[in-house]
Short mmCIF file of C-alpha atoms and ligand atoms in Angstrom, two decimals:
data_model
loop_
_atom_site.label_atom_id
_atom_site.label_comp_id
_atom_site.label_asym_id
_atom_site.label_seq_id
_atom_site.Cartn_x
_atom_site.Cartn_y
_atom_site.Cartn_z
CA UNK I 1 39.16 -44.72 -21.53
CA UNK I 2 37.69 -43.58 -18.33
CA UNK I 3 34.90 -41.30 -17.39
CA UNK I 4 35.87 -37.36 -16.53
CA UNK I 5 34.17 -36.61 -13.39
CA UNK I 6 33.97 -32.66 -13.03
CA UNK I 7 34.07 -31.13 -9.24
CA UNK I 8 31.93 -28.86 -8.60
CA UNK I 9 32.79 -27.37 -5.59
CA UNK I 10 30.52 -25.01 -3.21
CA UNK I 11 32.43 -24.71 0.51
CA UNK I 12 32.11 -20.80 -0.75
CA UNK I 13 28.06 -21.31 -1.24
CA UNK I 14 26.99 -23.92 0.56
CA UNK I 15 29.65 -25.01 2.70
CA UNK I 16 30.17 -20.52 3.78
CA UNK I 17 26.83 -21.04 5.01
CA UNK I 18 27.23 -22.30 7.95
CA UNK I 19 26.69 -19.89 11.14
CA UNK I 20 29.56 -18.80 12.33
CA UNK I 21 31.60 -19.70 9.47
CA UNK I 22 31.22 -16.61 7.13
CA UNK I 23 34.65 -15.23 5.02
CA UNK I 24 35.66 -11.81 4.43
CA UNK I 25 36.72 -11.61 0.68
CA UNK I 26 40.48 -12.08 0.95
CA UNK I 27 39.77 -15.30 3.63
CA UNK I 28 38.30 -16.48 0.40
CA UNK I 29 39.66 -15.87 -2.53
CA UNK I 30 42.70 -17.41 -0.59
CA UNK I 31 40.49 -20.11 -0.58
CA UNK I 32 39.00 -20.32 -4.47
CA UNK I 33 42.82 -20.27 -5.30
CA UNK I 34 43.72 -23.20 -3.07
CA UNK I 35 40.25 -25.15 -4.87
CA UNK I 36 42.53 -24.08 -7.93
CA UNK I 37 45.77 -25.42 -7.18
CA UNK I 38 43.76 -29.22 -6.42
CA UNK I 39 42.23 -29.38 -9.93
CA UNK I 40 38.29 -28.72 -9.05
CA UNK I 41 36.53 -27.80 -12.35
CA UNK I 42 34.03 -25.20 -11.06
CA UNK I 43 33.85 -23.11 -8.46
CA UNK I 44 30.93 -22.59 -7.25
CA UNK I 45 31.17 -18.91 -5.66
CA UNK I 46 27.88 -17.31 -4.10
CA UNK I 47 24.73 -16.45 -4.84
CA UNK I 48 25.20 -12.44 -5.63
CA UNK I 49 21.57 -11.26 -5.19
CA UNK I 50 21.60 -12.25 -1.62
CA UNK I 51 24.37 -9.67 -0.30
CA UNK I 52 26.40 -6.85 -1.81
CA UNK I 53 28.59 -9.38 -0.07
CA UNK I 54 28.46 -12.15 -2.72
CA UNK I 55 28.26 -9.79 -4.67
CA UNK I 56 31.83 -8.52 -4.52
CA UNK I 57 32.75 -12.15 -3.42
CA UNK I 58 31.86 -13.50 -6.85
CA UNK I 59 33.97 -10.09 -8.47
CA UNK I 60 36.62 -10.65 -6.81
CA UNK I 61 37.18 -14.24 -6.99
CA UNK I 62 37.01 -14.47 -11.01
CA UNK I 63 39.59 -12.02 -10.98
CA UNK I 64 41.98 -14.11 -8.93
CA UNK I 65 41.21 -17.80 -10.04
CA UNK I 66 42.34 -18.83 -14.16
CA UNK I 67 41.15 -22.28 -14.74
CA UNK I 68 37.88 -23.31 -12.98
CA UNK I 69 34.51 -21.97 -13.87
CA UNK I 70 32.90 -19.85 -11.62
CA UNK I 71 29.29 -19.99 -11.06
CA UNK I 72 27.33 -17.70 -9.38
CA UNK I 73 23.37 -19.06 -7.86
CA UNK I 74 20.06 -17.23 -8.24
CA UNK I 75 16.81 -18.54 -7.42
CA UNK I 76 14.32 -18.88 -10.70
CA UNK I 77 13.95 -14.71 -10.72
CA UNK I 78 15.14 -12.53 -13.65
CA UNK I 79 16.69 -9.71 -11.18
CA UNK I 80 18.80 -13.09 -9.63
CA UNK I 81 20.43 -13.94 -12.72
CA UNK I 82 20.54 -10.49 -13.38
CA UNK I 83 23.22 -9.48 -10.96
CA UNK I 84 24.84 -12.59 -10.77
CA UNK I 85 25.87 -11.96 -14.65
CA UNK I 86 27.07 -8.84 -13.48
CA UNK I 87 28.95 -10.70 -11.23
CA UNK I 88 30.58 -13.25 -13.07
CA UNK I 89 31.78 -10.56 -15.77
CA UNK I 90 35.45 -10.90 -15.28
CA UNK I 91 35.17 -14.35 -14.80
CA UNK I 92 37.13 -16.48 -17.61
CA UNK I 93 35.13 -19.87 -17.97
CA UNK I 94 31.52 -18.86 -16.12
CA UNK I 95 28.54 -20.48 -15.73
CA UNK I 96 25.04 -19.44 -14.25
CA UNK I 97 23.02 -21.75 -11.35
CA UNK I 98 19.60 -21.41 -11.36
CA UNK I 99 16.49 -23.37 -10.13
CA UNK I 100 13.37 -23.85 -8.10
CA UNK I 101 11.52 -26.42 -5.98
CA UNK I 102 10.24 -29.75 -7.65
CA UNK I 103 8.86 -31.40 -4.85
CA UNK I 104 5.38 -31.60 -3.84
CA UNK I 105 5.78 -30.16 -0.48
CA UNK I 106 7.77 -27.35 -2.39
CA UNK I 107 5.66 -26.90 -4.50
CA UNK I 108 2.45 -26.21 -2.97
CA UNK I 109 3.71 -25.26 0.68
CA UNK I 110 7.07 -22.50 -0.93
CA UNK I 111 4.90 -21.50 -4.43
CA UNK I 112 1.19 -22.76 -3.49
CA UNK I 113 1.53 -23.07 -7.12
CA UNK I 114 1.52 -26.20 -9.24
CA UNK I 115 3.82 -29.02 -10.86
CA UNK I 116 1.91 -27.45 -14.46
CA UNK I 117 3.40 -23.37 -13.19
CA UNK I 118 6.60 -24.84 -11.53
CA UNK I 119 7.50 -26.44 -14.42
CA UNK I 120 7.37 -23.45 -16.84
CA UNK I 121 9.35 -21.49 -14.50
CA UNK I 122 12.16 -23.63 -14.75
CA UNK I 123 11.70 -23.30 -18.32
CA UNK I 124 12.43 -19.47 -18.70
CA UNK I 125 14.89 -19.00 -16.15
CA UNK I 126 17.35 -21.56 -18.06
CA UNK I 127 16.23 -19.82 -21.32
CA UNK I 128 16.67 -16.46 -19.86
CA UNK I 129 20.28 -16.98 -17.93
CA UNK I 130 21.16 -18.78 -21.64
CA UNK I 131 20.68 -15.35 -23.18
CA UNK I 132 24.02 -13.97 -20.24
CA UNK I 133 25.87 -17.62 -20.77
CA UNK I 134 26.93 -20.75 -22.63
CA UNK I 135 26.90 -22.97 -19.27
CA UNK I 136 23.70 -22.94 -17.29
CA UNK I 137 22.80 -24.99 -14.53
CA UNK I 138 19.70 -25.99 -14.12
CA UNK I 139 18.47 -27.19 -9.95
CA UNK I 140 15.47 -29.54 -9.11
CA UNK I 141 16.18 -28.42 -5.01
CA UNK I 142 14.60 -30.99 -3.63
CA UNK I 143 14.84 -33.73 -6.46
CA UNK I 144 15.25 -35.64 -3.37
CA UNK I 145 11.69 -36.13 -2.39
CA UNK I 146 10.44 -35.21 -6.17
CA UNK I 147 8.31 -38.14 -8.05
CA UNK I 148 10.85 -39.49 -10.54
CA UNK I 149 8.47 -38.44 -13.17
CA UNK I 150 7.59 -35.27 -13.13
CA UNK I 151 11.18 -34.75 -11.81
CA UNK I 152 12.06 -36.38 -15.41
CA UNK I 153 9.59 -34.05 -17.56
CA UNK I 154 11.26 -31.10 -15.84
CA UNK I 155 14.43 -32.24 -17.12
CA UNK I 156 13.47 -32.26 -20.44
CA UNK I 157 12.20 -29.14 -20.03
CA UNK I 158 15.17 -27.21 -19.22
CA UNK I 159 17.96 -29.47 -21.32
CA UNK I 160 15.69 -28.43 -24.24
CA UNK I 161 15.94 -24.96 -23.13
CA UNK I 162 19.34 -24.76 -22.65
CA UNK I 163 20.69 -25.84 -19.53
CA UNK I 164 23.95 -27.40 -20.13
CA UNK I 165 24.31 -29.48 -16.89
CA UNK I 166 20.69 -30.58 -14.41
CA UNK I 167 21.85 -30.86 -10.85
CA UNK I 168 18.88 -33.51 -8.82
CA UNK I 169 20.03 -32.25 -5.03
CA UNK I 170 19.21 -34.42 -2.28
CA UNK I 171 18.14 -31.10 -0.68
CA UNK I 172 17.34 -32.86 2.90
CA UNK I 173 19.64 -35.87 3.17
CA UNK I 174 16.78 -37.84 3.29
CA UNK I 175 17.09 -40.86 0.21
CA UNK I 176 18.71 -43.96 0.49
CA UNK I 177 22.07 -44.81 -1.29
CA UNK I 178 20.19 -47.61 -3.92
CA UNK I 179 17.09 -45.25 -3.96
CA UNK I 180 19.10 -41.87 -5.24
CA UNK I 181 20.99 -44.16 -7.43
CA UNK I 182 17.62 -45.65 -9.17
CA UNK I 183 17.22 -41.98 -8.97
CA UNK I 184 19.50 -40.82 -11.50
CA UNK I 185 18.91 -44.10 -13.67
CA UNK I 186 15.98 -43.66 -13.88
CA UNK I 187 16.95 -40.29 -15.98
CA UNK I 188 19.41 -41.54 -18.05
CA UNK I 189 16.62 -43.76 -19.25
CA UNK I 190 13.50 -41.90 -19.55
CA UNK I 191 15.81 -38.41 -20.39
CA UNK I 192 14.93 -37.35 -24.20
CA UNK I 193 18.21 -35.65 -25.10
CA UNK I 194 20.11 -36.57 -21.54
CA UNK I 195 23.32 -36.51 -24.06
CA UNK I 196 23.13 -32.92 -24.29
CA UNK I 197 23.61 -32.77 -20.77
CA UNK I 198 25.26 -33.79 -17.71
CA UNK I 199 23.01 -34.48 -14.60
CA UNK I 200 24.99 -33.31 -11.21
CA UNK I 201 24.59 -35.24 -8.05
CA UNK I 202 24.51 -32.93 -4.31
CA UNK I 203 23.46 -34.34 -1.44
CA UNK I 204 23.64 -33.50 2.28
CA UNK I 205 24.86 -35.75 4.64
CA UNK I 206 21.28 -34.96 7.37
CA UNK I 207 21.70 -39.32 7.77
CA UNK I 208 25.32 -39.25 7.37
CA UNK I 209 24.44 -40.53 3.49
CA UNK I 210 25.23 -37.68 1.71
CA UNK I 211 29.07 -39.22 -0.11
CA UNK I 212 27.12 -43.07 -0.92
CA UNK I 213 24.58 -40.92 -2.01
CA UNK I 214 26.67 -39.07 -4.78
CA UNK I 215 28.86 -42.12 -4.99
CA UNK I 216 25.23 -44.34 -6.21
CA UNK I 217 24.99 -41.37 -8.46
CA UNK I 218 28.39 -41.40 -10.20
CA UNK I 219 27.49 -45.61 -10.59
CA UNK I 220 23.78 -44.70 -12.33
CA UNK I 221 25.57 -41.95 -14.41
CA UNK I 222 26.13 -38.46 -12.55
CA UNK I 223 29.33 -37.28 -14.10
CA UNK I 224 29.30 -34.31 -12.12
CA UNK I 225 29.06 -33.93 -8.16
CA UNK I 226 28.70 -31.15 -5.66
CA UNK I 227 31.25 -30.84 -2.77
CA UNK I 228 32.34 -28.97 0.00
CA UNK I 229 36.03 -29.73 1.50
CA UNK I 230 36.09 -31.41 4.49
CA UNK I 231 31.41 -31.60 4.06
CA UNK I 232 31.00 -28.52 5.39
CA UNK I 233 26.93 -27.02 5.01
CA UNK I 234 24.49 -26.47 6.06
CA UNK I 235 22.68 -29.27 8.97
CA UNK I 236 24.63 -31.56 8.40
CA UNK I 237 26.34 -30.59 5.72
CA UNK I 238 27.23 -31.42 2.05
CA UNK I 239 29.30 -34.81 -0.01
CA UNK I 240 33.02 -33.83 1.53
CA UNK I 241 35.30 -33.57 -1.90
CA UNK I 242 37.73 -35.37 -0.03
CA UNK I 243 36.22 -38.48 0.35
CA UNK I 244 35.01 -38.39 -2.92
CA UNK I 245 37.97 -37.80 -4.96
CA UNK I 246 39.78 -40.84 -2.21
CA UNK I 247 37.16 -43.20 -3.15
CA UNK I 248 37.02 -42.98 -6.74
CA UNK I 249 40.98 -42.96 -6.84
CA UNK I 250 41.28 -46.16 -4.04
CA UNK I 251 38.69 -48.13 -6.70
CA UNK I 252 39.98 -48.81 -9.82
CA UNK I 253 37.13 -50.19 -10.63
CA UNK I 254 34.80 -47.57 -10.82
CA UNK I 255 36.57 -46.63 -14.65
CA UNK I 256 35.88 -42.55 -13.10
CA UNK I 257 39.20 -39.68 -13.69
CA UNK I 258 38.85 -36.21 -11.58
CA UNK I 259 41.06 -33.57 -12.43
CA UNK I 260 42.01 -33.34 -8.65
CA UNK I 261 45.97 -33.59 -7.75
CA UNK I 262 45.04 -35.36 -4.40
CA UNK I 263 48.61 -34.55 -2.48
CA UNK I 264 46.88 -30.82 -1.93
CA UNK I 265 44.37 -32.24 -0.12
CA UNK I 266 45.83 -31.99 3.26
CA UNK I 267 46.65 -29.28 2.68
CA UNK I 268 43.18 -27.49 1.89
CA UNK I 269 41.76 -29.08 4.54
CA UNK I 270 43.13 -27.67 7.30
CA UNK I 271 42.99 -23.81 6.17
CA UNK I 272 39.36 -24.30 5.08
CA UNK I 273 39.16 -25.45 8.98
CA UNK I 274 41.60 -22.32 10.25
CA UNK I 275 39.89 -19.52 8.16
CA UNK I 276 36.42 -20.51 8.96
CA UNK I 277 36.96 -21.60 13.24
CA UNK I 278 35.53 -24.79 12.19
CA UNK I 279 37.74 -27.94 13.66
CA UNK I 280 38.03 -31.84 11.73
CA UNK I 281 36.59 -34.10 13.61
CA UNK I 282 39.92 -36.34 15.07
CA UNK I 283 37.58 -39.53 13.20
CA UNK I 284 37.15 -37.51 9.53
CA UNK I 285 37.27 -39.72 6.94
CA UNK I 286 40.70 -38.42 4.10
CA UNK I 287 41.21 -35.70 6.84
CA UNK I 288 40.46 -36.29 10.19
CA UNK I 289 43.92 -36.37 13.15
CA UNK I 290 43.35 -39.75 13.90
CA UNK I 291 42.62 -41.25 10.57
CA UNK I 292 45.70 -43.12 9.51
CA UNK I 293 46.76 -43.29 13.52
CA UNK I 294 47.02 -46.98 13.90
CA UNK I 295 46.90 -47.43 18.13
CA UNK I 296 46.45 -50.65 19.12
CA UNK I 297 49.01 -53.39 18.96
CA UNK I 298 48.14 -55.52 16.56
CA UNK I 299 47.09 -53.10 14.10
CA UNK I 300 50.57 -51.17 14.63
CA UNK I 301 52.66 -54.77 13.87
CA UNK I 302 50.22 -55.22 11.02
CA UNK I 303 51.89 -51.61 9.53
CA UNK I 304 55.00 -51.83 10.15
CA UNK I 305 55.43 -54.94 8.13
CA UNK I 306 53.17 -54.33 5.96
CA UNK I 307 50.96 -51.06 5.61
CA UNK I 308 48.33 -53.26 3.03
CA UNK I 309 47.90 -54.64 6.16
CA UNK I 310 45.87 -52.31 7.96
CA UNK I 311 46.01 -48.87 5.47
CA UNK I 312 43.93 -48.58 2.24
CA UNK I 313 45.33 -45.24 0.53
CA UNK I 314 48.80 -43.61 1.65
CA UNK I 315 48.24 -40.68 3.60
CA UNK I 316 51.11 -38.53 1.09
CA UNK I 317 49.11 -39.07 -1.70
CA UNK I 318 46.42 -36.70 0.48
CA UNK I 319 49.11 -34.48 0.94
CA UNK I 320 50.43 -36.21 5.10
CA UNK I 321 53.88 -35.76 5.09
CA UNK I 322 54.29 -37.79 8.76
CA UNK I 323 54.63 -40.62 10.41
CA UNK I 324 51.22 -40.65 12.71
CA UNK I 325 51.21 -43.86 13.81
CA UNK I 326 49.76 -42.68 17.93
CA UNK I 327 51.99 -44.47 19.68
CA UNK I 328 50.17 -45.45 23.36
CA UNK I 329 50.02 -48.33 25.90
CA UNK I 330 48.95 -51.24 23.83
CA UNK I 331 52.07 -50.08 21.24
CA UNK I 332 54.34 -52.67 21.52
CA UNK I 333 58.45 -53.47 21.45
CA UNK I 334 58.41 -52.95 17.49
CA UNK I 335 57.07 -49.97 17.26
CA UNK I 336 58.76 -47.63 19.37
CA UNK I 337 61.81 -48.77 17.89
CA UNK I 338 60.71 -48.32 15.20
CA UNK I 339 59.58 -44.38 15.66
CA UNK I 340 62.61 -44.45 16.54
CA UNK I 341 64.68 -44.75 14.44
CA UNK I 342 62.88 -42.82 11.90
CA UNK I 343 63.96 -39.88 14.71
CA UNK I 344 67.02 -41.11 13.82
CA UNK I 345 67.96 -42.05 17.20
CA UNK I 346 69.99 -45.24 17.32
CA UNK I 347 69.37 -47.85 20.31
CA UNK I 348 72.17 -49.67 22.25
CA UNK I 349 71.73 -53.38 22.35
CA UNK I 350 70.16 -53.89 25.02
CA UNK I 351 68.04 -50.45 25.80
CA UNK I 352 65.46 -50.96 23.92
CA UNK I 353 63.43 -52.55 27.53
CA UNK I 354 64.75 -50.19 29.85
CA UNK I 355 63.44 -47.43 27.16
CA UNK I 356 60.19 -49.68 26.31
CA UNK I 357 58.98 -50.19 30.15
CA UNK I 358 60.10 -45.95 30.45
CA UNK I 359 57.82 -45.34 27.80
CA UNK I 360 54.75 -47.76 29.02
CA UNK I 361 54.81 -46.01 32.23
CA UNK I 362 54.26 -42.22 30.70
CA UNK I 363 52.13 -43.66 28.31
CA UNK I 364 49.79 -45.28 31.66
CA UNK I 365 49.65 -41.43 32.49
CA UNK I 366 49.26 -39.80 28.75
CA UNK I 367 46.09 -40.31 26.89
CA UNK I 368 49.44 -40.45 23.41
CA UNK I 369 52.75 -40.14 23.10
CA UNK I 370 54.68 -37.94 20.59
CA UNK I 371 57.93 -37.75 19.08
CA UNK I 372 59.25 -35.48 21.76
CA UNK I 373 58.22 -37.23 24.54
CA UNK I 374 60.09 -40.10 22.90
CA UNK I 375 62.86 -38.18 21.89
CA UNK I 376 62.67 -36.68 25.42
CA UNK I 377 62.52 -40.59 27.07
CA UNK I 378 66.03 -41.18 24.81
CA UNK I 379 67.62 -38.45 25.85
CA UNK I 380 67.75 -36.00 23.13
CA UNK I 381 67.74 -32.24 23.20
CA UNK I 382 66.29 -31.94 19.61
CA UNK I 383 66.72 -28.44 20.29
CA UNK I 384 70.72 -29.22 19.55
CA UNK I 385 70.95 -29.00 15.90
CA UNK I 386 69.03 -26.02 15.82
CA UNK I 387 70.03 -22.23 13.98
CA UNK I 388 68.64 -19.99 16.94
CA UNK I 389 67.35 -21.34 20.47
CA UNK I 390 66.53 -19.75 23.23
CA UNK I 391 68.84 -19.09 26.22
CA UNK I 392 66.63 -16.80 28.36
CA UNK I 393 63.39 -15.72 28.54
CA UNK I 394 61.63 -13.52 31.30
CA UNK I 395 58.36 -12.69 32.06
CA UNK I 396 56.65 -10.06 34.20
CA UNK I 397 51.87 -10.83 33.53
CA UNK I 398 48.94 -10.82 36.05
CA UNK I 399 45.88 -8.79 36.67
CA UNK I 400 46.03 -4.99 36.41
CA UNK I 401 49.61 -4.94 34.68
CA UNK I 402 50.89 -4.73 31.45
CA UNK I 403 53.36 -7.79 30.31
CA UNK I 404 56.71 -7.43 29.46
CA UNK I 405 58.75 -9.95 28.22
CA UNK I 406 63.11 -10.06 27.55
CA UNK I 407 64.56 -12.89 25.77
CA UNK I 408 67.67 -13.90 25.02
CA UNK I 409 68.44 -15.74 21.19
CA UNK I 410 71.10 -17.86 20.27
CA UNK I 411 71.41 -17.08 16.45
CA UNK I 412 74.12 -19.73 14.76
CA UNK I 413 76.70 -18.78 18.13
CA UNK I 414 75.45 -15.27 17.85
CA UNK I 415 74.14 -13.45 21.50
CA UNK I 416 71.47 -11.68 21.10
CA UNK I 417 68.23 -9.31 23.39
CA UNK I 418 65.34 -7.86 23.28
CA UNK I 419 62.59 -7.31 25.21
CA UNK I 420 58.72 -5.91 24.39
CA UNK I 421 54.96 -5.44 26.20
CA UNK I 422 51.97 -6.81 25.03
CA UNK I 423 48.62 -7.87 25.31
CA UNK I 424 49.33 -11.38 27.65
CA UNK I 425 52.87 -12.88 28.50
CA UNK I 426 52.89 -15.28 24.55
CA UNK I 427 52.46 -11.71 23.01
CA UNK I 428 54.89 -9.29 24.47
CA UNK I 429 57.54 -12.79 24.17
CA UNK I 430 56.42 -12.86 20.73
CA UNK I 431 56.95 -9.50 20.35
CA UNK I 432 60.25 -9.59 22.00
CA UNK I 433 61.39 -12.83 19.70
CA UNK I 434 60.15 -10.38 16.68
CA UNK I 435 62.08 -7.72 17.57
CA UNK I 436 64.94 -9.93 16.70
CA UNK I 437 63.91 -11.46 13.63
CA UNK I 438 62.39 -9.36 11.76
CA UNK I 439 60.20 -10.90 9.07
CA UNK I 440 56.93 -10.26 7.50
CA UNK I 441 55.58 -13.62 9.55
CA UNK I 442 52.15 -14.11 11.00
CA UNK I 443 50.48 -17.03 14.02
CA UNK I 444 47.55 -18.47 12.11
CA UNK I 445 47.06 -21.60 14.73
CA UNK I 446 48.40 -21.68 18.01
CA UNK I 447 46.04 -24.19 20.16
CA UNK I 448 47.77 -25.05 24.03
CA UNK I 449 47.47 -28.98 25.01
CA UNK I 450 46.26 -30.30 28.03
CA UNK I 451 48.67 -31.14 31.05
CA UNK I 452 47.93 -34.44 31.64
CA UNK I 453 48.61 -35.17 34.76
CA UNK I 454 49.55 -32.97 38.05
CA UNK I 455 50.62 -28.82 37.97
CA UNK I 456 54.28 -29.16 37.06
CA UNK I 457 54.18 -31.87 33.81
CA UNK I 458 55.04 -30.40 30.92
CA UNK I 459 53.28 -27.88 28.42
CA UNK I 460 52.94 -28.27 25.04
CA UNK I 461 51.60 -26.14 22.37
CA UNK I 462 51.56 -26.67 18.33
CA UNK I 463 51.57 -23.38 15.91
CA UNK I 464 50.80 -22.07 12.94
CA UNK I 465 53.31 -19.72 11.27
CA UNK I 466 52.54 -18.23 7.57
CA UNK I 467 55.97 -16.72 6.06
CA UNK I 468 56.22 -16.57 2.15
CA UNK I 469 53.20 -17.87 1.65
CA UNK I 470 54.41 -21.14 3.01
CA UNK I 471 53.02 -22.30 6.29
CA UNK I 472 54.75 -23.49 8.91
CA UNK I 473 53.93 -25.91 11.48
CA UNK I 474 56.04 -25.79 14.87
CA UNK I 475 56.07 -27.23 17.86
CA UNK I 476 57.34 -26.78 22.08
CA UNK I 477 57.16 -28.60 25.16
CA UNK I 478 58.23 -27.03 28.53
CA UNK I 479 56.89 -26.98 32.32
CA UNK I 480 56.05 -23.21 31.58
CA UNK I 481 53.15 -22.47 29.19
CA UNK I 482 55.15 -19.28 27.44
CA UNK I 483 58.28 -21.01 26.92
CA UNK I 484 56.76 -23.46 25.23
CA UNK I 485 55.05 -21.22 23.38
CA UNK I 486 58.13 -19.13 22.36
CA UNK I 487 59.43 -22.00 21.24
CA UNK I 488 56.88 -23.81 19.20
CA UNK I 489 57.18 -20.73 17.14
CA UNK I 490 61.42 -20.68 17.18
CA UNK I 491 60.69 -24.19 15.10
CA UNK I 492 58.42 -22.78 13.17
CA UNK I 493 61.14 -20.42 12.35
CA UNK I 494 64.23 -22.89 12.23
CA UNK I 495 61.63 -24.20 9.30
CA UNK I 496 61.83 -21.53 7.35
CA UNK I 497 63.27 -21.91 4.14
CA UNK I 498 65.01 -18.70 2.54
O1 KIV B 1 20.60 -28.34 -1.61
C1 KIV B 1 19.98 -27.36 -2.54
O2 KIV B 1 19.03 -28.36 -2.74
C2 KIV B 1 20.94 -26.33 -2.60
C3 KIV B 1 20.60 -26.15 -4.28
C4 KIV B 1 20.25 -24.67 -4.51
C5 KIV B 1 20.98 -26.32 -5.08
O3 KIV B 1 21.97 -26.05 -2.11
ZN1 ZN B 2 22.68 -27.46 -0.78
#
């Protein structure tokens, strides 16, 4: 049987320390529930003594979540531990995460102390936390730069004092993978009683090695990993949950199992990104926009023949459901034909060449060509089978006047009209639309894509609308950007289930 690897998610504690990314309690609960659905084992919900907001979030997350262990961070200070225990009172499964810096830099400059004194404080805080909870995790801050012999003494002492998990953070992201792996292996070999606790990795990404270090830790005996969604966190961030989960899924030779439902990875990544207003870089491993997008002709041809040529994981395994091959000026006829077929467009004999010429002319002007462009090229009216259609839209807006919009919709053959004022033309148009379609829906994301060439080019709008706990993606393309926005909103509504 494979060993079990525990996933400790710290998106809501270490991840949330990113400047400008703070979440309110309601948003934290949303993330915590998504993490529970994703299958994480432990949710680090906050640092309760740091602020009343953090204290309250740990309480509310504890109430909202059932299966994962809820963890609260403290320093090696009794008051911190008292407050953490209080914040965890409603958690069904609870853990206190306490600790202290163990590197010489921390001992000398931060604590003005000695190795012996720090060792005693480490033992004392673990014993104190054990008075409140069964599960106590100890962190040896800056373990990455801590002398291994001294670190082993600290780890042995805290396990004896009752620590059930010992966290070995590479706080500054300094270690090389081999060095970090050897550190874990040293502790596995030299700590008496190591079998009574689990060693945990906690790697920062300052030198881009967080995931590599975490994997080195796992390969050398660590059985818990501390990670965040999208790798967010202070400075260059923490190890990304999605990277570790997919490495383990792709490499059958690593005989380890997690409880992660990988198909929830992409939606969780999008949720965290949108709530924190922190975009995911396009080339981010596993969840970036381009992670599965093969744009060169050679790659596209290979993928179409057999995905194994260039794809080591299936986008569906991480919850990406669409066909994300980006068509560019370098794409071949085979890629275009395949996309048309996927879009349900039948190509008459001999018409592919002409279509391909038109596609190349468009691709020369634009960075990438999407499904709507292709449908336009193929002369297909995307909206012709939609239940709700925009019949007309008239907007008055400008500087010093209130925007007003009136629009007409055709809903399954019946015509409706409405008008509304708003804070700008898009707001006015959407308010008018909502007068006709009165549902509890909320606009979550609204992106207007740059017009590529000329003021008469198509403006493109991507939207996400939440309705009945589901998020629907919509798209609109029109030379009038306000009309494109309304079309994108209607596109979302047309996809509503129920
Ligand atoms: O990076 C770190 O050392 C930490 C500890 C507080 C666990 O986040
Ligand atoms: Zn950290």
